[in-house]
Coordinates of C-alpha atoms in Angstrom, one line a residue:
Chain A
X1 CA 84.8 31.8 146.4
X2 CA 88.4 31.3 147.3
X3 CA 90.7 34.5 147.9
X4 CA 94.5 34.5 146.8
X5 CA 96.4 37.3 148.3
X6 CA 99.4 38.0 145.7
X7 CA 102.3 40.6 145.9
X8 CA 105.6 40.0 144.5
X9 CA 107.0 40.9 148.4
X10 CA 106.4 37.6 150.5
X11 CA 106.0 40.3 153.6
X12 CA 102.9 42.3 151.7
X13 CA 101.4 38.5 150.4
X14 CA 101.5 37.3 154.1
X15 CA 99.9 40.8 155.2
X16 CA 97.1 40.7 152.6
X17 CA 96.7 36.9 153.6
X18 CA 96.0 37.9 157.6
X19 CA 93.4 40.7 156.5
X20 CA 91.7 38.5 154.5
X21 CA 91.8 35.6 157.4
X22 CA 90.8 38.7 159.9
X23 CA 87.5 38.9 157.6
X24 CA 86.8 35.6 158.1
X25 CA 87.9 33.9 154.9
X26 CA 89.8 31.5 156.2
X27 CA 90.3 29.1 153.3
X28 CA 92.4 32.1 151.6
X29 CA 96.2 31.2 150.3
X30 CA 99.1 33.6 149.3
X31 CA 101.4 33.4 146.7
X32 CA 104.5 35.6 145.9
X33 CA 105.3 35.0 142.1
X34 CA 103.5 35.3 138.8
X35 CA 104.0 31.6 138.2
X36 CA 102.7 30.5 141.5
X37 CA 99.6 32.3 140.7
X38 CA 99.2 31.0 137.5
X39 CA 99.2 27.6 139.1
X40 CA 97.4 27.7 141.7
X41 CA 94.4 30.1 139.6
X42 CA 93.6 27.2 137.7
X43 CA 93.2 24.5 140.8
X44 CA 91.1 27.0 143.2
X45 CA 87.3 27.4 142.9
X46 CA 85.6 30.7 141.8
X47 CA 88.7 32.2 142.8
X48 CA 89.2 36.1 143.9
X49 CA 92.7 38.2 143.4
X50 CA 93.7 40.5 146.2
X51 CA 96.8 42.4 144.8
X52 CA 98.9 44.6 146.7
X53 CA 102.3 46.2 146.1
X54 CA 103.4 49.6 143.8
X55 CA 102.2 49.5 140.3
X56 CA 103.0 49.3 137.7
X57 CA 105.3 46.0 139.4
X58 CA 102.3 44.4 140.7
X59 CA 100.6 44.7 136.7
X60 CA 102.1 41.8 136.1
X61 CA 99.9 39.9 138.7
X62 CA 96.9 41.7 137.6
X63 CA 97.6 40.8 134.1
X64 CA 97.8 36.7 134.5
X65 CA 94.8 36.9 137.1
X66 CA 93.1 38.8 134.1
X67 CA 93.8 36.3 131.7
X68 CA 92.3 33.0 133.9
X69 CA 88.9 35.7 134.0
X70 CA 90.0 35.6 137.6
X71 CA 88.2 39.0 139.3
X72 CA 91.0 41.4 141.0
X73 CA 90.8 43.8 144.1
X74 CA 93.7 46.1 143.5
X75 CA 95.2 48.0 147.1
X76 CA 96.8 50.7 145.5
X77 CA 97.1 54.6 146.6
X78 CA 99.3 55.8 143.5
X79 CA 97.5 54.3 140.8
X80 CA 97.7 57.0 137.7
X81 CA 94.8 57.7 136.4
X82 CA 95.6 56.4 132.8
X83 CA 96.5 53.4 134.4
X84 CA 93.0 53.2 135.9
X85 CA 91.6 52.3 131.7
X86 CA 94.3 49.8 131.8
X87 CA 93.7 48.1 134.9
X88 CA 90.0 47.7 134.5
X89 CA 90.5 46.1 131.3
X90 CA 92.6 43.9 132.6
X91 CA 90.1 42.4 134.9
X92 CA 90.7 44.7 138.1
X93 CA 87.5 45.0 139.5
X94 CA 88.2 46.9 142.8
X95 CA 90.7 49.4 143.7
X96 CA 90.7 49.7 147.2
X97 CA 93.2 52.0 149.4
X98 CA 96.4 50.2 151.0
X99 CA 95.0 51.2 154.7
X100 CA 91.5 49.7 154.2
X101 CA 89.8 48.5 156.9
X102 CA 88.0 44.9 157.8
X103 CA 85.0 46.0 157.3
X104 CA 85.5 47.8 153.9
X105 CA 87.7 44.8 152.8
X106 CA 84.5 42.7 153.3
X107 CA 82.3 44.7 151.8
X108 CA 84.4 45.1 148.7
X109 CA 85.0 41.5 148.3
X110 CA 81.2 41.0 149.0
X111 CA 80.3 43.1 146.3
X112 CA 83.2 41.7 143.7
X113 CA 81.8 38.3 144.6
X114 CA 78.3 39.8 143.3
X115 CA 80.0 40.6 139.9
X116 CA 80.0 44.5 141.0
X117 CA 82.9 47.1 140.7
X118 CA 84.2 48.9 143.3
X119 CA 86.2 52.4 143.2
X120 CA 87.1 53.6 146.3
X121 CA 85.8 57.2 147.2
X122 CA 89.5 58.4 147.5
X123 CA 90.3 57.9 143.9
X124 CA 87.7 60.4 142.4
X125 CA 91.2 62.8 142.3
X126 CA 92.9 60.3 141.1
X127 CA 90.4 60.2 137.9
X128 CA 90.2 64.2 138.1
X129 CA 93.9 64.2 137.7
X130 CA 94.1 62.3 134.8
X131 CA 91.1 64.0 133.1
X132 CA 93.2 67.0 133.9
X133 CA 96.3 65.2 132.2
X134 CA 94.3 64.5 129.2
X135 CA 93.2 68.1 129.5
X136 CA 96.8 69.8 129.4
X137 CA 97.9 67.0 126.9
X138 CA 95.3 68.6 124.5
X139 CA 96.6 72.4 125.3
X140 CA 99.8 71.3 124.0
X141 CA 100.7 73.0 120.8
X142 CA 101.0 69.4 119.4
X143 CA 96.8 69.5 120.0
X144 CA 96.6 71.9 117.5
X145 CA 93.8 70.5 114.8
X146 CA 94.3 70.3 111.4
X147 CA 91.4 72.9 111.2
X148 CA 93.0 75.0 114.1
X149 CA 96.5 75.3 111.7
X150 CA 94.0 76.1 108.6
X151 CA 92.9 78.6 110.5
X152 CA 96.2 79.9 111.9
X153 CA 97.8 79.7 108.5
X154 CA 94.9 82.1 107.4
X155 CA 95.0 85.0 110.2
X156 CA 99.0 85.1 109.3
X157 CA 97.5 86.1 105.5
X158 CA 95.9 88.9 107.4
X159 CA 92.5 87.5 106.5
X160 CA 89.4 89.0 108.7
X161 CA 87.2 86.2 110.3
X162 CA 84.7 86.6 107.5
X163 CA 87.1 85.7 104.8
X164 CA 88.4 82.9 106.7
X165 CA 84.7 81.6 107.3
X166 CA 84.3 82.0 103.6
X167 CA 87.0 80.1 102.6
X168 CA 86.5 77.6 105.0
X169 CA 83.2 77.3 104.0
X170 CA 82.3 77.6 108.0
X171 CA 80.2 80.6 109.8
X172 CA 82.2 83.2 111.1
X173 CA 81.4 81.9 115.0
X174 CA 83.1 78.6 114.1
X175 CA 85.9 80.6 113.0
X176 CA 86.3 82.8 116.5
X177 CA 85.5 79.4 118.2
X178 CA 88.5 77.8 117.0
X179 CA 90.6 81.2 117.5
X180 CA 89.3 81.2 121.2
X181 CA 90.8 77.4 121.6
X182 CA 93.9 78.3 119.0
X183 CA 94.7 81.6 121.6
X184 CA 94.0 79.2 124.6
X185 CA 96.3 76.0 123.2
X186 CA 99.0 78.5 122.5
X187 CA 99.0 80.7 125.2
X188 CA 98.3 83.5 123.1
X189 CA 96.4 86.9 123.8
X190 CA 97.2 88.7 120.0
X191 CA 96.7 87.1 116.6
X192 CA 100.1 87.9 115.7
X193 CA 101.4 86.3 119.0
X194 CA 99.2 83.1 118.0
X195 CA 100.7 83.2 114.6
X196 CA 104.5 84.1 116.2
X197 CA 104.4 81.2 118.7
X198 CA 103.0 78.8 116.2
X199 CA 105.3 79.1 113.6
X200 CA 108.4 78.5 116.3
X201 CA 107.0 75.9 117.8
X202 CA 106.8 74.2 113.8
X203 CA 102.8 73.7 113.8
X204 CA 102.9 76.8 110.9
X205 CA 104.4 76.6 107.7
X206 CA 107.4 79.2 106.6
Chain B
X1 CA 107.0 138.9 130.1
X2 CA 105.2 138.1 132.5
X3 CA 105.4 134.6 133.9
X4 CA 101.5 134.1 133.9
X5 CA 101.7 135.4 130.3
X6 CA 104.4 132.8 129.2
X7 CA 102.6 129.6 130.6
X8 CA 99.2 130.7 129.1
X9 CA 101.2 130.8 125.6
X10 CA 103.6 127.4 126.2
X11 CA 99.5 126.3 126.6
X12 CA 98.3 127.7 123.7
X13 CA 101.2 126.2 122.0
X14 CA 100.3 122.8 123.2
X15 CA 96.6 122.8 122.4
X16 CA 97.8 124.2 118.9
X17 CA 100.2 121.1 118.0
X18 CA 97.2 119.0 119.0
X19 CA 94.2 121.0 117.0
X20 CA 96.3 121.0 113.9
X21 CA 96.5 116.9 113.8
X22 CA 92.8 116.2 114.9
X23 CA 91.1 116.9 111.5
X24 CA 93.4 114.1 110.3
X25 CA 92.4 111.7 113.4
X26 CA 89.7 109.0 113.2
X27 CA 87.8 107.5 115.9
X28 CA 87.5 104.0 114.9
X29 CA 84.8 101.3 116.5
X30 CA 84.7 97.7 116.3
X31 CA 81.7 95.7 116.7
X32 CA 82.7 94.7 119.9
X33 CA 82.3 98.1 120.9
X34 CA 85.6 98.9 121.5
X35 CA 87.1 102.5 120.5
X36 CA 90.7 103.3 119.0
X37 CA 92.3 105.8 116.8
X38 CA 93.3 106.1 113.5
X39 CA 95.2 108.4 110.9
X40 CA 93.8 109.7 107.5
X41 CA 96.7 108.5 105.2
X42 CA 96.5 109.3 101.8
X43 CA 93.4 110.2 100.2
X44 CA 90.9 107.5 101.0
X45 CA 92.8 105.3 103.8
X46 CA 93.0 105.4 107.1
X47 CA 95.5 103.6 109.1
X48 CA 95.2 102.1 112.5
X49 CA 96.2 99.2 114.5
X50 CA 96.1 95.9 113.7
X51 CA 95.5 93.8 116.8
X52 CA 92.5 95.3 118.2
X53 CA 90.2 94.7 115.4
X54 CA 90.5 91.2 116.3
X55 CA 90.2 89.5 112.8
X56 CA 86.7 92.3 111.9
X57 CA 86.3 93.2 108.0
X58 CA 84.0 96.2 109.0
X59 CA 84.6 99.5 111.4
X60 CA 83.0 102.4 112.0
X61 CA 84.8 105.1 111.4
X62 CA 84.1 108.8 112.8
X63 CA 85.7 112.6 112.7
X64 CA 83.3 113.9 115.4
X65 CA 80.3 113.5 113.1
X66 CA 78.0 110.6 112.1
X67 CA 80.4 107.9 111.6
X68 CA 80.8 105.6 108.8
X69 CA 81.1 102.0 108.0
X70 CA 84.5 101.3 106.3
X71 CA 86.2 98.1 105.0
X72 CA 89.1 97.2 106.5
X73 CA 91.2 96.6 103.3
X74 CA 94.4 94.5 105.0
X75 CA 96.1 94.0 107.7
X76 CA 99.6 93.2 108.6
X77 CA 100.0 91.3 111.5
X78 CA 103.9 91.4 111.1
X79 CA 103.9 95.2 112.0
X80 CA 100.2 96.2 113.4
X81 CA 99.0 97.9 110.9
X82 CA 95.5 98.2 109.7
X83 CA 94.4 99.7 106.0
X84 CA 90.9 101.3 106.5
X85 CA 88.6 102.6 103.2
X86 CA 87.0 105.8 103.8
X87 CA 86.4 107.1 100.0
X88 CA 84.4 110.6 101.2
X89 CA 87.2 111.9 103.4
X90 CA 89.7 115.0 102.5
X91 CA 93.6 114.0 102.0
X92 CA 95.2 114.4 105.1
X93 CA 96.6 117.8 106.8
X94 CA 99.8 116.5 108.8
X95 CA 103.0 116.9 107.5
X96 CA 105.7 114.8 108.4
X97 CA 108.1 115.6 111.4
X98 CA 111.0 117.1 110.0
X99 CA 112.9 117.6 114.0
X100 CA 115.0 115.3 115.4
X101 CA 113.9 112.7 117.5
X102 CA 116.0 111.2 119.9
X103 CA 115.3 109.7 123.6
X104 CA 113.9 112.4 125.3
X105 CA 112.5 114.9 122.6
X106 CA 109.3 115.6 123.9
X107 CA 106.0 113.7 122.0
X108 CA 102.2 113.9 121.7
X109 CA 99.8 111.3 121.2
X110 CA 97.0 112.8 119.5
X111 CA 93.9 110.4 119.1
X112 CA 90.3 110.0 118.8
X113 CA 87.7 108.5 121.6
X114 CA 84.2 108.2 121.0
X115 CA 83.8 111.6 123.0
X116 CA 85.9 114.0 120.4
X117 CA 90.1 114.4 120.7
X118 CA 92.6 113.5 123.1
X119 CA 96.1 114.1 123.6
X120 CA 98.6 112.9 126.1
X121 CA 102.4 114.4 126.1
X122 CA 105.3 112.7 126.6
X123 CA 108.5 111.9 125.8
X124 CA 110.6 109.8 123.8
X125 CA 111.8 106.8 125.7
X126 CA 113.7 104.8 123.0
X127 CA 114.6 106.1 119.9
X128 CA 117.1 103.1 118.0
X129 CA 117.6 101.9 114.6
X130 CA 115.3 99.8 112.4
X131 CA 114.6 96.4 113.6
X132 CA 112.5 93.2 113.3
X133 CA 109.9 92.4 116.1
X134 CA 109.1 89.6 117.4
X135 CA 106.1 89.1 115.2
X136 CA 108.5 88.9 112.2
X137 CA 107.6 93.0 111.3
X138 CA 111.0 95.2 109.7
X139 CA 110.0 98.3 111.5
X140 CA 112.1 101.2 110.0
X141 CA 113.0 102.7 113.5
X142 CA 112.7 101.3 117.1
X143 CA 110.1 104.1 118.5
X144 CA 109.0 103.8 122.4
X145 CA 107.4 106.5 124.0
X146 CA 107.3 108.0 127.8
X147 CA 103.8 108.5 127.8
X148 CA 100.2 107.9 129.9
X149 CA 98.2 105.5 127.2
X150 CA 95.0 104.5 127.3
X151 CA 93.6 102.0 124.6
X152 CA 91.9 104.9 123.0
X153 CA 95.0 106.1 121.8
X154 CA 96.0 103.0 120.1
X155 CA 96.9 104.0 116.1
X156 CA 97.1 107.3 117.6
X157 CA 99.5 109.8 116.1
X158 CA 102.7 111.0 117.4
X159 CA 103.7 113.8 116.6
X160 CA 106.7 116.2 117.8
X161 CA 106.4 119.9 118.6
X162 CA 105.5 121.4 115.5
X163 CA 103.1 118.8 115.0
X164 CA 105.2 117.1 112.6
X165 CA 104.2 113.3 112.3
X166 CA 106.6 110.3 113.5
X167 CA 105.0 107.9 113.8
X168 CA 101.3 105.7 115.1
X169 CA 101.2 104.9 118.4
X170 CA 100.6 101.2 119.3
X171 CA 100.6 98.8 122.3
X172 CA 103.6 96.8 122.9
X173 CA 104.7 94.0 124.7
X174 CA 105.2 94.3 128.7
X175 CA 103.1 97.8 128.6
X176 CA 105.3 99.6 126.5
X177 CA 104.0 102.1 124.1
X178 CA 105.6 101.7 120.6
X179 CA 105.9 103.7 117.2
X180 CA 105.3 102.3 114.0
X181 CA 107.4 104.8 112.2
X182 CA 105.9 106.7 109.2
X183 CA 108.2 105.2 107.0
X184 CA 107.1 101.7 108.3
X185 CA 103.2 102.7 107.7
X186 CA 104.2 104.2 104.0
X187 CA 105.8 100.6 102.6
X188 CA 102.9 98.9 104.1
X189 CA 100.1 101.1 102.2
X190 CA 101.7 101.1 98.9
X191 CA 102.0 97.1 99.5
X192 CA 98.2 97.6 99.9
X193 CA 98.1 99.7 97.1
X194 CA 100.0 97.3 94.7
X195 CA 98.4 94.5 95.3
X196 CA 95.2 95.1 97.4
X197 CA 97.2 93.2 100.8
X198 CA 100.1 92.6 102.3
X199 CA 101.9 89.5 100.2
X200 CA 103.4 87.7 103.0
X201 CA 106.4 85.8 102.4
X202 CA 106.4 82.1 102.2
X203 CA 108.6 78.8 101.6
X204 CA 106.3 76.3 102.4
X205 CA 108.9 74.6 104.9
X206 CA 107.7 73.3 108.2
X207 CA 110.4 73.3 110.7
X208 CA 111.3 71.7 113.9
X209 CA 113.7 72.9 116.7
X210 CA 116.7 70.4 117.2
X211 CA 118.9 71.2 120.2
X212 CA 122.6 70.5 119.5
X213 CA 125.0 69.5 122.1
X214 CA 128.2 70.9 122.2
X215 CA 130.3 68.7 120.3
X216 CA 127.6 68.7 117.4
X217 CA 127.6 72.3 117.2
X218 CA 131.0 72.9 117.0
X219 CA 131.5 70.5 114.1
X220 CA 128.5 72.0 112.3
X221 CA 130.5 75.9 112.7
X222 CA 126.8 76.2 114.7
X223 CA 127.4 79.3 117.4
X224 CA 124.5 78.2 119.5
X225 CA 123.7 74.8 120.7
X226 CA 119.7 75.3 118.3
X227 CA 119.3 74.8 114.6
X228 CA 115.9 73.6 112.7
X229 CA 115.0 70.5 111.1
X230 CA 112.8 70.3 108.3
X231 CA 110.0 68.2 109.0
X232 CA 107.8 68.8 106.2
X233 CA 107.6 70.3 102.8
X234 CA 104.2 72.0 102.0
X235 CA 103.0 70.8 98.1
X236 CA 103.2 73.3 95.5
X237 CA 105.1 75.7 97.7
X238 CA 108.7 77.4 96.4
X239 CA 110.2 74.4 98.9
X240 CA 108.7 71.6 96.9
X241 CA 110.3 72.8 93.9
X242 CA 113.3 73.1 95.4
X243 CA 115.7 70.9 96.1
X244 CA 115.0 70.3 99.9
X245 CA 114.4 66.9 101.6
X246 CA 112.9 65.8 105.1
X247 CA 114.8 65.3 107.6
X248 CA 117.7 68.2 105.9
X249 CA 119.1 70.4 108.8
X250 CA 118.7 74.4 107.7
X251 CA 121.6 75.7 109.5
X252 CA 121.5 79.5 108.2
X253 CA 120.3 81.4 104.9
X254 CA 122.1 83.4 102.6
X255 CA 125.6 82.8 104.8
X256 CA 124.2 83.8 107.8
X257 CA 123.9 81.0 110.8
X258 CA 120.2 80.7 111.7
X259 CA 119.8 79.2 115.3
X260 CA 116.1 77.7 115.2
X261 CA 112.7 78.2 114.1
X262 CA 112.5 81.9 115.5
X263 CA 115.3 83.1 113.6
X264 CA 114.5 81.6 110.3
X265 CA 110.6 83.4 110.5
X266 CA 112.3 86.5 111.7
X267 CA 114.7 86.7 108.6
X268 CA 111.7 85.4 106.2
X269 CA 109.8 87.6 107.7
X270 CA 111.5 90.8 106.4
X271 CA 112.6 89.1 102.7
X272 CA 110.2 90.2 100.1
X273 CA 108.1 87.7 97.7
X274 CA 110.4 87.1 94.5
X275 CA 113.8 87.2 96.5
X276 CA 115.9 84.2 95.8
X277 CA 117.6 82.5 99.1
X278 CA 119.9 80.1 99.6
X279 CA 119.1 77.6 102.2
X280 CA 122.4 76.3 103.5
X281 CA 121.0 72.7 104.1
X282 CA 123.0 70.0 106.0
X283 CA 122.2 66.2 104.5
X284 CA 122.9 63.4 105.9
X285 CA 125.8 65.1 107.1
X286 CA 127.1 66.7 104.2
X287 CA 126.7 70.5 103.4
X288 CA 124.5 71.6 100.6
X289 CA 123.7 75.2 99.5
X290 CA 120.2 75.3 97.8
X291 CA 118.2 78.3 95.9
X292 CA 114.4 79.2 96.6
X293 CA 112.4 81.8 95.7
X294 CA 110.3 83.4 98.3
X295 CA 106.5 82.9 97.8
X296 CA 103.8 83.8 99.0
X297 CA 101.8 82.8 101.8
X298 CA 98.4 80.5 99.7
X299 CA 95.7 82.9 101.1
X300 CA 93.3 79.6 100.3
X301 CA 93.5 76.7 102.3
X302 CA 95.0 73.5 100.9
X303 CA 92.6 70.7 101.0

């Protein structure tokens, strides 16, 4: 196993490079650019990325270790959560916090080594956060379903629930079901409020 | 007379405006178990308010006796106003309110809760010409009433000192207890009568708001800095067979400048089915004045 500290700052590389000496890997090597990496990946034996600086600058590291197979350890604290999905498919196999300490360091590179992945405990927010992104994405009015707008386009008819079921073909629970999400997605506590705010914000035909 | 003599009357007077509405006064259920009001209108409907039912085809409907399962027969959720069916019921015995009303004539809310009558008095807090609410309804006065309400009293009747109806008595926005004027509940129920609903008018136009800086806005004769864009064209609607494109700007209708989405639902809203528009239409830059004829709204779904 042969670790490469990389960061774009020679500063942060040189840092990166004394932690991993301080665990005792003493045949590690820095490098500051993409280029250099991409050389020296190639030439190194079962090697092991350490990158460090602010994403999404440092991707581009991640992204040419990725592509020799090379295994990455990201130190990162503001990694967005959607740009967890990416990083992991890019071959990022730790994300570690930027204060970590020796002994962590070594037990994340330890477990790397053993083909494991390793999330820090501190970034379970950090994957919270983004479910909750994903969450309000959804209660956008753009999130509206095609069935939701069916449905909407329906109650501004002045249909009951058991006419729209029966035109929809659905049971008349489906059809409060999707009112329940409809009123929720729009913010809306009256049928004619739902149908009000729906057709200003363009997801209702006039 | 004696003043003890002259409060027990002004009393009597009271309770007398309230007893001579009642027989006309429905308690309504819903399935969820809630309770409002509702007014005998006409010979076999009742009328209440919209929202509460919630989207239910079925009440129960009581004058202090057994109640009965009615049909709701429409609603109109541009106005609040619910169309009951109750065929064994006598015609009503309100007459309309032939007083004045202005801010501060004095008002009663006379309803229906599942435990017999209630009234609560009040004033008149608001009393303006017709307008258009925000849910797109042409209400034929603006009515807000001064006055303790309880969700009971929702399609309640107001009435004024002779017990002369005004209006029903609904829940607005921000706690504010609205009229829908008589008039407003009459042109709904023979809607209901014609053709068994409440057509609702329809173009088939989806929009989307543009915001216009300054300089576009003024070149466009555009007041305000919003106007819509039309970003699709529902098929087989009075738009498709019209000569409307994507992407056209609708700047106004029938002359008048229309500064987004709001504004063009709020004037469709209060057009009847069969009335021809012009869209004033802005293509690729150029000016275009195009006819449609309202529709109305599919009540199917399209595929």
């Amino acid at each position: 196993m042969t670790p490469i500290a990389a960061a774009l700052s020679p500063a942060l590389g040189d840092e990166l490079l004394a932690r991993l000496v301080e665990i005792g890997e003493h045949g590690a090597v820095a490098v500051h650019s993409v280029p250099a990496l991409e050389r020296l990946l190639p030439r190194s034996r079962e090697p092991i990325v350490l990158v460090g600086g602010p994403w999404p600058a440092s991707q581009a590291l991640v992204t040419a270790a990725g592509q020799r197979r090379a295994p990455v350890l990201l130190l990162s604290d503001a990694l967005p959560g959607s740009a967890l999905e990416a990083a992991l498919q890019d071959g990022v196999r730790a994300v570690l916090p930027v204060d970590i300490n020796a002994r962590t360091l070594r037990a994340a590179l330890d477990a790397v080594g053993q083909g494991l992945t390793v999330l820090a405990g501190g970034l379970r927010p950090v994957l919270g956060a983004a479910t909750e992104a994903r969450a309000a994405e959804k209660l956008t009015p753009r999130g509206l379903t095609a069935r939701e707008r069916e449905i909407l386009a329906l109650i501004a008819t002045g249909a009951s629930n058991k006419t729209i079921a029966r035109r929809l073909g659905v049971s008349p629970n489906t059809v409060k079901f999707h009112i329940v999400a409809v009123f929720a997605k729009l913010d809306a506590a009256t049928r004619a409020e739902a149908v009000a705010k729906a057709a200003r914000l363009g997801e209702l035909s006039l | 007379m004696k003043e003890g003599t002259s409060l027990a009357s002004w009393s009597a007077a009271r309770a007398r405006v309230v007893s001579g509405v009642v027989p006309s006064v429905a308690c309504i259920a819903t399935r969820r178990n809630r309770h409002l009001s509702g007014i005998v209108w006409g010979k076999e409907y009742v009328v209440t308010a919209a929202e509460p039912l919630a989207g239910a085809d079925q009440v129960e409907v009581s004058f202090g006796e057994d109640p009965v399962v009615a049909d709701v027969l429409a609603t109109d959720m541009t106005t609040d106003i619910a169309v009951l069916r109750v065929p064994e019921h006598a015609a009503p015995a309100w007459k309309r309110s032939s007083l004045p009303v202005d801010a501060g004539s004095i008002v009663a809310l006379v309803g229906r809760g599942a435990r017999g009558p209630s009234a609560a008095w009040g004033g008149v807090a608001l009393a303006g010409p017709a307008w258009r609410s925000r849910r797109g309804g042409t209400l034929a006065r603006r009515l807000e009433f001064d006055v303790r309400f309880t969700p009971g009293l929702e399609g309640a009747a107001a009435v004024d000192v002779e017990g002369g109806l005004i209006a029903m008595a609904v829940a607005g926005a921000g706690g504010k207890v609205l009229g829908i004027p008589a008039e407003t509940v009459d042109r709904v129920l023979t809607l209901v009568q014609q053709h068994g609903r409440v057509p609702q008018p329809y173009l088939g136009l989806r929009l989307q708001p543009l915001w216009l800086d300054e300089a576009a806005a003024q070149r466009l004769g555009q007041g305000a800095s919003g106007t819509a864009v039309i970003a699709g064209i529902d098929p087989a609607s009075p738009a498709a067979g019209a000569d409307v494109a994507l992407g056209d700007l609708l700047l106004g209708i029938d002359g008048e400048r229309l500064t987004g989405i709001g504004a063009v639902a709020s004037l469709l809203a209060g057009t009847a089915p069969g009335t021809a528009l012009t869209l004033d239409l802005l293509r690729a830059g150029t000016p275009r004045a195009v006819e449609v004829r309202v529709g109305e709204r599919p009540r199917r779904s399209r595929p």
